[in-house]
Coordinates of C-alpha atoms in Angstrom, one line a residue:
X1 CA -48.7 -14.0 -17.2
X2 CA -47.1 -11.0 -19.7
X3 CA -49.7 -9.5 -21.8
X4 CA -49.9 -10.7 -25.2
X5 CA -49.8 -7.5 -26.9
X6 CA -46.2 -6.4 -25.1
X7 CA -43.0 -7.8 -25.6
X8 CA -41.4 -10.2 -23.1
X9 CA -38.9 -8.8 -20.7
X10 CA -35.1 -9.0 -21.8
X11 CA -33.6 -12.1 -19.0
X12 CA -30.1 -10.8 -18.1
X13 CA -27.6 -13.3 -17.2
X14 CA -24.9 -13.0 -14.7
X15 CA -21.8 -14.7 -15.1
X16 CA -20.1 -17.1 -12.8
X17 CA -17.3 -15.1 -12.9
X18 CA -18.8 -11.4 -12.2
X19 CA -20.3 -13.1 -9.4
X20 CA -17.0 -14.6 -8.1
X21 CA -15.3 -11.2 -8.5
X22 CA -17.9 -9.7 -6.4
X23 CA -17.9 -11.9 -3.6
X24 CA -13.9 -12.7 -3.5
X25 CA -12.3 -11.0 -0.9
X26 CA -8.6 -11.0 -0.5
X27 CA -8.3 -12.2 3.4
X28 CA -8.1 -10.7 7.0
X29 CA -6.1 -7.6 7.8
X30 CA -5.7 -8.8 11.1
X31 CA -4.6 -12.1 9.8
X32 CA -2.5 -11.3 7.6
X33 CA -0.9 -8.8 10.4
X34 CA -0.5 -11.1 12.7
X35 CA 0.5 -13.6 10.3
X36 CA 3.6 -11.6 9.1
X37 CA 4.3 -10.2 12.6
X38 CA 4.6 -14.2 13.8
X39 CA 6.5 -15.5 11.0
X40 CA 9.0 -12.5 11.6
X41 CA 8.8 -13.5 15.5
X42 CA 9.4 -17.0 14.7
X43 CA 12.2 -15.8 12.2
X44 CA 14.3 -13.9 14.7
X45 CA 13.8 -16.1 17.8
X46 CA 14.9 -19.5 15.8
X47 CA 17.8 -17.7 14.1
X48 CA 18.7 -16.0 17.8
X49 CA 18.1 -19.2 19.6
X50 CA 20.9 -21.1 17.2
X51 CA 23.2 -18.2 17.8
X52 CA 22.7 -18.3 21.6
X53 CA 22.9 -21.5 21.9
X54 CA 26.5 -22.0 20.3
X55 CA 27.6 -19.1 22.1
X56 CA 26.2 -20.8 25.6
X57 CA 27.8 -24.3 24.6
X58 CA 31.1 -22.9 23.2
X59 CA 31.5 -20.9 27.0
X60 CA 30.7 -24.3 28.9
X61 CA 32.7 -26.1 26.7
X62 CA 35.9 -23.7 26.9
X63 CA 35.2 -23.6 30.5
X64 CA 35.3 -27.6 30.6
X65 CA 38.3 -27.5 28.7
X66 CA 40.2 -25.2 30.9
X67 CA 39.9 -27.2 34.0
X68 CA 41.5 -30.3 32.4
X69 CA 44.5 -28.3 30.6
X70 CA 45.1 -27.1 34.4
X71 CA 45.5 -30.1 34.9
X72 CA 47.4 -31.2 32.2
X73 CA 49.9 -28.5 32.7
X74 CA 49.8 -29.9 36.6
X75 CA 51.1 -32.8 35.2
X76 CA 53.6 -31.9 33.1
X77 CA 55.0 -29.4 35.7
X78 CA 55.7 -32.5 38.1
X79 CA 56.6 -34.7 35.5
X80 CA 60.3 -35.8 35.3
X81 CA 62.6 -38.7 34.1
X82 CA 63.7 -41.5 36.2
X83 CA 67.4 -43.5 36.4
X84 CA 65.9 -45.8 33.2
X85 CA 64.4 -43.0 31.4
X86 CA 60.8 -43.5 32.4
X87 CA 58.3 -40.4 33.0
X88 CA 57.3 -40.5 36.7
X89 CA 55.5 -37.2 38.8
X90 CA 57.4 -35.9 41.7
X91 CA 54.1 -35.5 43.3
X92 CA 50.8 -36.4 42.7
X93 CA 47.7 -34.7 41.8
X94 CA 45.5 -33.4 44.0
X95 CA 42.5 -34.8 42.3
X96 CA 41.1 -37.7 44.5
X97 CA 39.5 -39.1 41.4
X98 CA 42.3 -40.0 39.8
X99 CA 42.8 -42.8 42.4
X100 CA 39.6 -44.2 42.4
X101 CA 39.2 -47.1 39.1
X102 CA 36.7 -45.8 36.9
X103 CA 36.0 -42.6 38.7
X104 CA 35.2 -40.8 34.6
X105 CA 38.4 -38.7 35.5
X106 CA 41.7 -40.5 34.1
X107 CA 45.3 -39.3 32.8
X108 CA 48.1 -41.2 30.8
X109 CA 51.4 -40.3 29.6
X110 CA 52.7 -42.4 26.8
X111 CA 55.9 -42.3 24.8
X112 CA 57.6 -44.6 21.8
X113 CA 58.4 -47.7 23.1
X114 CA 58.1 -47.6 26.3
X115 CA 55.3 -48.6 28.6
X116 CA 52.6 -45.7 29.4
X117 CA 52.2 -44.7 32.6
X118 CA 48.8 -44.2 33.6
X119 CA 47.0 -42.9 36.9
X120 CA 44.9 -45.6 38.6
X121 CA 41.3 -44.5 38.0
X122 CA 41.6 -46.5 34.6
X123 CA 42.9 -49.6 36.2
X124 CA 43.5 -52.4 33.7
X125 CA 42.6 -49.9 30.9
X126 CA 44.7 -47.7 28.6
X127 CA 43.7 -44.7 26.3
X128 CA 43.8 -45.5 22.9
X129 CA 46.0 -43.2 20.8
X130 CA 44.9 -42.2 17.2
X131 CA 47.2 -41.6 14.1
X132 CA 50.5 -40.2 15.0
X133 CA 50.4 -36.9 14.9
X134 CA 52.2 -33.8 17.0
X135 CA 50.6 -31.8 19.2
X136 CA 53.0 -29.1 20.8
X137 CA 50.2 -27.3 21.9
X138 CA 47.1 -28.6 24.2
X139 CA 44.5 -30.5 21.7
X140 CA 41.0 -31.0 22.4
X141 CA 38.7 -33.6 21.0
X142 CA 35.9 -36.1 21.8
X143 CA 36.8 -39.8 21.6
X144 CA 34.7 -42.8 23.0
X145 CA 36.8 -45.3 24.9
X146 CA 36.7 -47.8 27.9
X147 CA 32.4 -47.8 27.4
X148 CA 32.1 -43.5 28.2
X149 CA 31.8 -40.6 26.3
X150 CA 35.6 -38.9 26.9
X151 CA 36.5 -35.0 26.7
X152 CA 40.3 -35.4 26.3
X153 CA 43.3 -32.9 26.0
X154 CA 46.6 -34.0 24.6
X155 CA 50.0 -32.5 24.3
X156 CA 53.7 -33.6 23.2
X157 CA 56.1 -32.7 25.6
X158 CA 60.1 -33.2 25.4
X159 CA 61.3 -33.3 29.5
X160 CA 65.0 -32.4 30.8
X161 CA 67.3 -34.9 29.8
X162 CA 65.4 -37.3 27.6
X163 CA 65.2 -37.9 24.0
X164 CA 61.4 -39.4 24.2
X165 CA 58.4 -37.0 22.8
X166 CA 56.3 -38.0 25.6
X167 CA 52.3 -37.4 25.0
X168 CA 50.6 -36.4 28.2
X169 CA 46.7 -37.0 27.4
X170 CA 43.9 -36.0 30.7
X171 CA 40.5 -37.6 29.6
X172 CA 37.1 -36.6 31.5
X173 CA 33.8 -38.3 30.8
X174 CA 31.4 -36.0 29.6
X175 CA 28.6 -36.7 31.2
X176 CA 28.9 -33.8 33.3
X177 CA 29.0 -31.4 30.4
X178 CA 26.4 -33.0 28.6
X179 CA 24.2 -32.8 31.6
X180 CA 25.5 -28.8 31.4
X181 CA 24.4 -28.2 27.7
X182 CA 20.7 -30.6 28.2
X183 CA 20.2 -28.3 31.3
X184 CA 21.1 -24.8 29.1
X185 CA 19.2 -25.8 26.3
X186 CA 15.9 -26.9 28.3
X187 CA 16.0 -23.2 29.8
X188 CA 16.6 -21.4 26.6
X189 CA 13.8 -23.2 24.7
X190 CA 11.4 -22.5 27.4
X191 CA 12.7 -19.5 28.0
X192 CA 12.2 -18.3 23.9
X193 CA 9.1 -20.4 23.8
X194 CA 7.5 -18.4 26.4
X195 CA 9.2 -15.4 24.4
X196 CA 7.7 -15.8 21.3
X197 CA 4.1 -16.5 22.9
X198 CA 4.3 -13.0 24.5
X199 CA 5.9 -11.4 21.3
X200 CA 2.5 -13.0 19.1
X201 CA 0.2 -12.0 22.2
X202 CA 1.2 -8.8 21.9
X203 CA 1.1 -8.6 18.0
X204 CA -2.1 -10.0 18.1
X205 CA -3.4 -7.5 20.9
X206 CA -1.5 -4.7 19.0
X207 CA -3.3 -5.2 15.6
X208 CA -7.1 -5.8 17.4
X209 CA -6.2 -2.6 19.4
X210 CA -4.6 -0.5 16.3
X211 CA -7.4 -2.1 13.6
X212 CA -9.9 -1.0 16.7
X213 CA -10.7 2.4 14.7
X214 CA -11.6 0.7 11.6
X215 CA -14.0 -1.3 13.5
X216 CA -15.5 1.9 14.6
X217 CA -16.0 3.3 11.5
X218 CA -17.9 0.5 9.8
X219 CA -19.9 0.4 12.9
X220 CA -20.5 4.5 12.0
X221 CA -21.5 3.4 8.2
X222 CA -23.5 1.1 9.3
X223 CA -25.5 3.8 11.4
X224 CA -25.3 6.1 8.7
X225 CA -27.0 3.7 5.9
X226 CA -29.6 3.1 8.6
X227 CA -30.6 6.7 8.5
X228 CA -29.5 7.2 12.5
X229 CA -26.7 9.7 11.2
X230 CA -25.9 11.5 8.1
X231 CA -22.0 12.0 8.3
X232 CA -19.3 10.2 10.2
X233 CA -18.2 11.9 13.7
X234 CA -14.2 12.3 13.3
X235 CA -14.4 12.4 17.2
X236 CA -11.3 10.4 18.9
X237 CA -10.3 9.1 15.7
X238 CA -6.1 8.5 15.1
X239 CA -4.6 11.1 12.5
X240 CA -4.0 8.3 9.8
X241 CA -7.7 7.3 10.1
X242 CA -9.2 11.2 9.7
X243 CA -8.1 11.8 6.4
X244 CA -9.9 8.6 5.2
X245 CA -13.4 9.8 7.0
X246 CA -12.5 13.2 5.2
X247 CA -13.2 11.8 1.7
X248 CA -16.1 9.6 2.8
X249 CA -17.4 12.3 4.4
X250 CA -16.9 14.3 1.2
X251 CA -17.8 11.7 -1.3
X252 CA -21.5 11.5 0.6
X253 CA -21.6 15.3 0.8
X254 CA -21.0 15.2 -3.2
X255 CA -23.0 11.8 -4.2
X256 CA -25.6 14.3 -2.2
X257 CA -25.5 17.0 -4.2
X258 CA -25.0 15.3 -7.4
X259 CA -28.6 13.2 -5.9
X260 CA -30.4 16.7 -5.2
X261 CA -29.3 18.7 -8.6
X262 CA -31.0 14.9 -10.3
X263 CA -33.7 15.7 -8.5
X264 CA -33.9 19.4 -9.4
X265 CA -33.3 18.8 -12.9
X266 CA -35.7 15.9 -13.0
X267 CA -38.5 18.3 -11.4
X268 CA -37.6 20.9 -13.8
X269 CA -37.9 19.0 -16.7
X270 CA -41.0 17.7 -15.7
X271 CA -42.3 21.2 -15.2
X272 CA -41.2 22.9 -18.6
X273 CA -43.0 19.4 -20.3
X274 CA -46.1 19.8 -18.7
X275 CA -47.0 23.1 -20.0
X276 CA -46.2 22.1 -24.1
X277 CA -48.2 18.5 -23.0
X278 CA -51.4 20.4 -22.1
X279 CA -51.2 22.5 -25.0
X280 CA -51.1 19.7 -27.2
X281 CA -53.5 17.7 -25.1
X282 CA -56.4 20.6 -25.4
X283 CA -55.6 21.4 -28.9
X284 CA -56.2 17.4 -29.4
X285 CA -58.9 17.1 -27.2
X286 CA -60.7 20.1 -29.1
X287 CA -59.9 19.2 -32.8
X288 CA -58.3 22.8 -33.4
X289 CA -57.3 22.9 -37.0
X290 CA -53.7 24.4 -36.2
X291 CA -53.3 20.9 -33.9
X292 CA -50.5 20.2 -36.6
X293 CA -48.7 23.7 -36.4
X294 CA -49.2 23.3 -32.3
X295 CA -47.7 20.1 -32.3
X296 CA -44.5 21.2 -33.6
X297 CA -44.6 24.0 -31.8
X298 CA -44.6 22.7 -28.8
X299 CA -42.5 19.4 -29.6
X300 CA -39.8 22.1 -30.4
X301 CA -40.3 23.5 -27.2
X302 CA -40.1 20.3 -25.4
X303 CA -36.6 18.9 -27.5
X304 CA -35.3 22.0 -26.5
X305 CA -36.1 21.6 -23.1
X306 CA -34.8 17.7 -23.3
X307 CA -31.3 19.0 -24.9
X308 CA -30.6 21.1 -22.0
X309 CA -31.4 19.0 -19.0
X310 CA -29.7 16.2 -21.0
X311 CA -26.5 18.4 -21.5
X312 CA -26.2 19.6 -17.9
X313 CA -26.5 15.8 -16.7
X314 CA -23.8 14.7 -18.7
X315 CA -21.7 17.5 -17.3
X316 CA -23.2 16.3 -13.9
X317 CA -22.1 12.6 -13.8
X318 CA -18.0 13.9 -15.1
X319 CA -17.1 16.1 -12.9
X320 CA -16.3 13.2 -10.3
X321 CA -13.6 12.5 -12.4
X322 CA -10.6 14.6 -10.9
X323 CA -8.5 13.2 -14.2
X324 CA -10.7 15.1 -16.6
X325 CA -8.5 17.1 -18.9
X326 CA -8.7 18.3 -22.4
X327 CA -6.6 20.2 -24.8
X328 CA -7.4 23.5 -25.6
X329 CA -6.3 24.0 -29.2
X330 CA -7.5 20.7 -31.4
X331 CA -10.7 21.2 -29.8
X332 CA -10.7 25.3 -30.6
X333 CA -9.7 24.2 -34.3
X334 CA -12.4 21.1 -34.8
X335 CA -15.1 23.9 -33.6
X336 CA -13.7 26.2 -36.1
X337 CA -13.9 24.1 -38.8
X338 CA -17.4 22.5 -38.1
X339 CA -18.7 26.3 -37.9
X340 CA -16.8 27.7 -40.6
X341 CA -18.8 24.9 -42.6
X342 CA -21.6 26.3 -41.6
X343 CA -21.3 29.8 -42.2
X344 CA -18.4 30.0 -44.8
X345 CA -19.0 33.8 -45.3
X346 CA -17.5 34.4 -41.5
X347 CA -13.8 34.8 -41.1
X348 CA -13.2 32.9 -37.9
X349 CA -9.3 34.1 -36.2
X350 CA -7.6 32.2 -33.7
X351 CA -4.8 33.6 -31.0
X352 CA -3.2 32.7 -27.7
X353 CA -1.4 30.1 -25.7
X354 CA -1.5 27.1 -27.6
X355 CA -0.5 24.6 -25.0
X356 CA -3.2 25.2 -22.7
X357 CA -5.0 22.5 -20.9
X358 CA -8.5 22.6 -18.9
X359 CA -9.8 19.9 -16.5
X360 CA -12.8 19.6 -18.4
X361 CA -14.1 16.2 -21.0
X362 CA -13.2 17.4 -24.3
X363 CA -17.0 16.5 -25.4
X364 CA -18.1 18.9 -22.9
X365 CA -15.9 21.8 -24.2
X366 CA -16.4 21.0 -27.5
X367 CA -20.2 22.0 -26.6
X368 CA -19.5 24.9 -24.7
X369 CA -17.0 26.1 -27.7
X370 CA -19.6 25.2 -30.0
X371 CA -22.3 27.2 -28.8
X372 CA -20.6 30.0 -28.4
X373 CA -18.6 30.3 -31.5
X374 CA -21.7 29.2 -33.3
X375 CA -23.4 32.3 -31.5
X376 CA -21.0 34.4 -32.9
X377 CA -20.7 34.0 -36.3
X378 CA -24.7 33.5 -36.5
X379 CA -25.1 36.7 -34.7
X380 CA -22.1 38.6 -35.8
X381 CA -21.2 41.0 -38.5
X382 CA -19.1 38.7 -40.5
X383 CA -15.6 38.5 -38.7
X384 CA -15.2 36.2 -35.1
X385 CA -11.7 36.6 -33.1
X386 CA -11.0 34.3 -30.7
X387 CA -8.2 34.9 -27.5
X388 CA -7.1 32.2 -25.3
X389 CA -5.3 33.4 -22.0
X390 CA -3.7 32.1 -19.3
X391 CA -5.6 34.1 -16.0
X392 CA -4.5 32.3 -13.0
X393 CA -5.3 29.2 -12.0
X394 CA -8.1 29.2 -15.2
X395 CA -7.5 29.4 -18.9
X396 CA -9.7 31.9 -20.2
X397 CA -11.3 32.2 -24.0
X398 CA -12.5 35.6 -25.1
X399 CA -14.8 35.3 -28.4
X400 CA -15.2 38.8 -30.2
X401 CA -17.8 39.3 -32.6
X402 CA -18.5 42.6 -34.9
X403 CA -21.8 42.3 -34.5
X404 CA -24.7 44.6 -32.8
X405 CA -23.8 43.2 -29.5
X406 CA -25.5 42.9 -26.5
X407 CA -27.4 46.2 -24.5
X408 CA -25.4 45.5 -21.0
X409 CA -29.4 45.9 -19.6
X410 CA -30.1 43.0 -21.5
X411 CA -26.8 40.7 -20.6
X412 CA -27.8 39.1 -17.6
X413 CA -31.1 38.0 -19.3
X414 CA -29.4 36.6 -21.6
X415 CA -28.2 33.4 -19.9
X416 CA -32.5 32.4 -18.9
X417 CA -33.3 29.3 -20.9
X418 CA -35.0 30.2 -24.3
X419 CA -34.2 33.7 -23.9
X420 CA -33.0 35.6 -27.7
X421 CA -32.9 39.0 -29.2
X422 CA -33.1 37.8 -32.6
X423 CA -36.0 35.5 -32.7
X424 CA -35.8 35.9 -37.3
X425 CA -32.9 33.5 -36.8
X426 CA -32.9 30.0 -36.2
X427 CA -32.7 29.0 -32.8
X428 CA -33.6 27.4 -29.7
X429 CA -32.3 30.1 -27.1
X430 CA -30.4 27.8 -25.2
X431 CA -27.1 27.9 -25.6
X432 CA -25.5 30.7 -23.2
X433 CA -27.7 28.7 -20.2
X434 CA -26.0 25.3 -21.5
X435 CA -22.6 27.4 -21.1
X436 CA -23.2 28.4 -18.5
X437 CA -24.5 25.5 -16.8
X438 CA -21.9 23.5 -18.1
X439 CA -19.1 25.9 -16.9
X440 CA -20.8 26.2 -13.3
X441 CA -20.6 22.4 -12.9
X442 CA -16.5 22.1 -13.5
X443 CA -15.6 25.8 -11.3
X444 CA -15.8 28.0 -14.0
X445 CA -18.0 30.9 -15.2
X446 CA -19.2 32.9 -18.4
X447 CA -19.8 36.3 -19.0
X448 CA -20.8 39.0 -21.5
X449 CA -19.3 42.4 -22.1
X450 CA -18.2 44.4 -25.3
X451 CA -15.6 44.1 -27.5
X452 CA -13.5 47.2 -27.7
X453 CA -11.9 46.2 -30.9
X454 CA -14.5 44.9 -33.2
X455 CA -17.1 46.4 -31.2
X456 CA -19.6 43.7 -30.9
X457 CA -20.2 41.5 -28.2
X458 CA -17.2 40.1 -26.0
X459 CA -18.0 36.0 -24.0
X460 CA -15.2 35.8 -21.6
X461 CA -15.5 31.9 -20.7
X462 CA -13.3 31.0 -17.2
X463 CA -12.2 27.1 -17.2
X464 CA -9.9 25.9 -14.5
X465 CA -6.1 25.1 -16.1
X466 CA -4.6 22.1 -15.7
X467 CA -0.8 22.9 -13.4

C-alpha cells in the first residue's frame, strides 16, 4: 500500500505498436539466402531445360527426317515412266518394310489423274493428300492417317519424258521418334532434377558454412554479457567479419569509458557536496547565528560544483556522435553580442577564417566561447581581440585581452576547479576547468600564454576542423 502522505507513482504505458517494433524482425538471413540462391537455381535450370530440350528434339527430329528424304530421293532416282505414262521404279527399295501391309513404313507416288502407285505396306490404303500446293523441295509435316501418328516428306517431281508433276510422299509412323523424345526428356528431367537438388544442397551448405562466423560471434557476445570475457577474440575470423568485431570491440571499449568517467564524475560530485553538507549540517545542528550567511555560502559552492559536473556530462554523452559539427562564425558572433550586453564598455574585435567548421554541438561551443570571452572582457582592460586560425587538422581561436594577464607561475593553476586571482569580482572560478574539460572530451585542448600585442593574457583554444 503507497503512503498516504506521498504521491502515487506515474503508470507508464507501452504502446502496442512500440512493442511490435521491438519484437518484429525482418526474417532469416539464411532463408532468405537460400531462398534467392534457389529461385535463381530454379530460374536457370527451367529456362536451360526448355532450351535443351528443343535443341535435343530438333536433332532427333532432323535426324528422323534425313533417313526418310534418303529415301525419298531413292525413290525418285529409280523412278521412271512406262509405255502409258505411268510412274513405275526400275528397282525396288531395299527397305523390307515396305513389303510387309502395315509395317508403320509406307511410300506413294501420286499424280493428276492418274492412279497412285503405292508400295504394298499400306495395302488397301492410300495417303491422303491435303490442299494442292507445290513442293519442289522435300516438305516435312505430321499428318494422322490409316489409325497412326505419320512423319511424312513430300516432294513434286517432273520425270524424263512426261508432262505429269508427280508427288512422291514417304510416310513413317512416329512411334519410334516419339519413343526417342519420351526417352530424352525422362533423362533430362532427372538428370536437372537431380541438378538443381545438388545446386540448393550446396547453397544451403554454402550459406550455414559462410553465416558460420556470425554464429560464432553471437556465441562470443553471449560470453561476454555473461562476464566470461570482456572483448571479442578476432582469432580465425574471415576479413569481412573483422572490421565488424573492430567497432564492437570499440563501441564496448568507449561505452566503458564513457561508464567509468560517470562514475568518476558521480564520485566527485559526491565528494565536493559532502564537505558544503556538513557545514551546513553543524551550523544547523548548532544554531550558529551566521547559519543564513553559511547557507548561501555553501549552496553557492555546491551550484557551482553541480554546473560543472553537469556541463562535462553533457559533453560526455555527444561525443558519440561522429556527425557533430558546428559553425564557427554565428556562434563567435551570438557570444559576442550576449557579452557585449553585458559589458557594453568592452570593444569586442573579430578576425579570421570565416568558413570554419569544428566537430563539436554548437551548445557546447557556445559554452566554451562563452566562458572565455566572458573571462575576457570581465578580466580585461577594456578591449577583447579575437583570431580564428586554421592549424592543421584543428581550427584554433586565440582571445587577447589588455588586461593584467596571467603570471605564467600561476597558468597551470588556473585550470583547478574554483581557482581565481580576482576573487573582488563576481564569479564562481569555474570556467577555464569547464573549457577545458569540455575541449578534452571532443580531442582538443586549451592553453594560456601572453598576448604580445595587447599585452594581456592570450587562451589559445584547439578544436578539431571539420575536412
Amino acid at each position: 500500500m503507497a503512503d498516504a502522505g506521498l504521491p502515487a507513482a506515474p503508470v507508464v504505458e507501452v504502446s502496442t505498436d512500440a512493442k511490435l517494433t521491438r519484437t518484429t524482425r525482418s526474417g532469416s538471413l539464411s532463408r532468405r539466402m537460400i531462398g534467392i540462391a534457389a529461385a535463381w537455381v530454379l530460374l536457370l535450370l527451367v529456362g536451360g531445360g526448355i532450351a535443351l530440350d528443343r535443341v535435343l528434339v530438333s536433332a532427333v527430329t532432323q535426324n528422323f527426317d534425313d533417313q526418310l528424304d534418303y529415301v525419298q530421293t531413292a525413290m525418285i532416282a529409280s523412278a521412271e515412266t512406262g509405255p502409258d505414262g505411268e510412274v513405275r521404279l526400275n528397282r525396288p527399295l531395299g527397305d523390307q518394310r515396305f513389303l510387309e501391309p502395315n509395317s508403320g513404313l509406307y511410300w506413294q507416288i501420286t499424280g493428276a489423274n492418274e492412279e497412285p502407285f503405292r508400295s504394298r505396306s499400306l495395302w488397301d490404303h492410300a495417303l491422303s493428300i491435303g490442299r494442292p500446293h507445290r513442293d519442289r523441295v522435300p516438305h516435312f509435316y505430321d499428318s494422322t492417317q490409316i489409325g497412326e501418328k505419320l512423319r511424312i516428306v513430300e516432294r513434286d517431281i517432273t520425270l524424263p519424258l512426261s508432262k505429269t508433276v508427280w508427288r512422291f510422299e514417304v510416310a513413317q509412323s512416329r512411334v519410334g521418334l516419339d519413343e526417342q523424345i519420351g526417352t530424352l526428356r525422362k533423362t533430362l528431367v532427372r538428370s536437372f532434377a537431380l541438378l538443381g537438388l545438388g545446386l540448393f544442397v550446396l547453397a544451403a551448405l554454402q550459406t550455414f558454412y559462410g553465416l558460420w562466423p556470425l554464429r560464432k560471434l553471437r556465441i562470443a557476445i553471449v560470453e561476454m554479457r555473461s562476464g566470461r570475457a570482456q572483448r571479442i577474440n578476432q582469432d580465425r575470423l574471415p576479413n569481412e567479419v573483422a572490421p565488424l568485431v573492430d567497432e564492437l570491440n570499440g563501441l564496448i571499449e568507449h561505452n566503458e569509458t564513457q561508464a567509468e568517467e560517470a562514475r568518476r564524475h558521480a564520485g566527485n560530485l559526491a565528494h565536493a557536496l559532502k564537505t558544503p553538507l556538513t557545514v551546513v549540517m553543524n551550523a544547523a545542528t548548532a544554531r550558529s547565528a551566521d547559519l543564513a550567511d553559511t547557507v548561501i555560502r555553501e549552496a553557492a559552492t555546491m551550484r557551482r560544483q553541480v554546473d560543472h559536473h553537469l556541463a562535462r556530462a553533457r559533453a560526455v554523452g555527444r561525443r558519440g556522435h561522429a556527425h557533430s559539427r558546428a559553425d564557427v562564425w554565428p556562434s563567435l558572433q551570438a557570444v559576442e553580442r550576449a557579452v557585449g550586453r553585458l559589458y557594453s564598455d568592452v570593444r569586442i574585435d573579430t578576425n579570421g577564417d570565416k568558413t570554419a567548421s569544428v566537430h563539436v554541438e554548437r551548445q557546447d561551443l557556445d559554452e566554451m566561447l562563452g566562458n572565455l570571452i566572458e573571462n575576457a572582457a570581465k578580466y580585461g582592460g577594456g578591449s577583447v581581440f579575437i583570431t580564428v586560425v586554421k592549424s592543421g587538422a584543428f581550427i584554433e581561436f586565440q582571445i587577447e585581452d589588455d588586461g593584467l594577464g596571467i603570471p605564467e607561475d600561476d597558468r597551470i593553476h588556473m585550470f583547478d576547479r574554483g581557482a581565481r586571482l580576482d576573487t573582488g569580482k563576481p564569479g564562481t572560478g569555474l570556467g577555464l576547468a569547464i573549457v577545458r574539460d569540455v575541449a578534452e572530451i571532443y580531442g582538443g585542448s586549451v592553453a594560456l600564454d601572453e598576448s604580445e600585442d595587447l599585452g594581456g593574457l592570450l587562451v589559445r583554444l584547439r578544436l578539431p576542423a571539420v575536412a
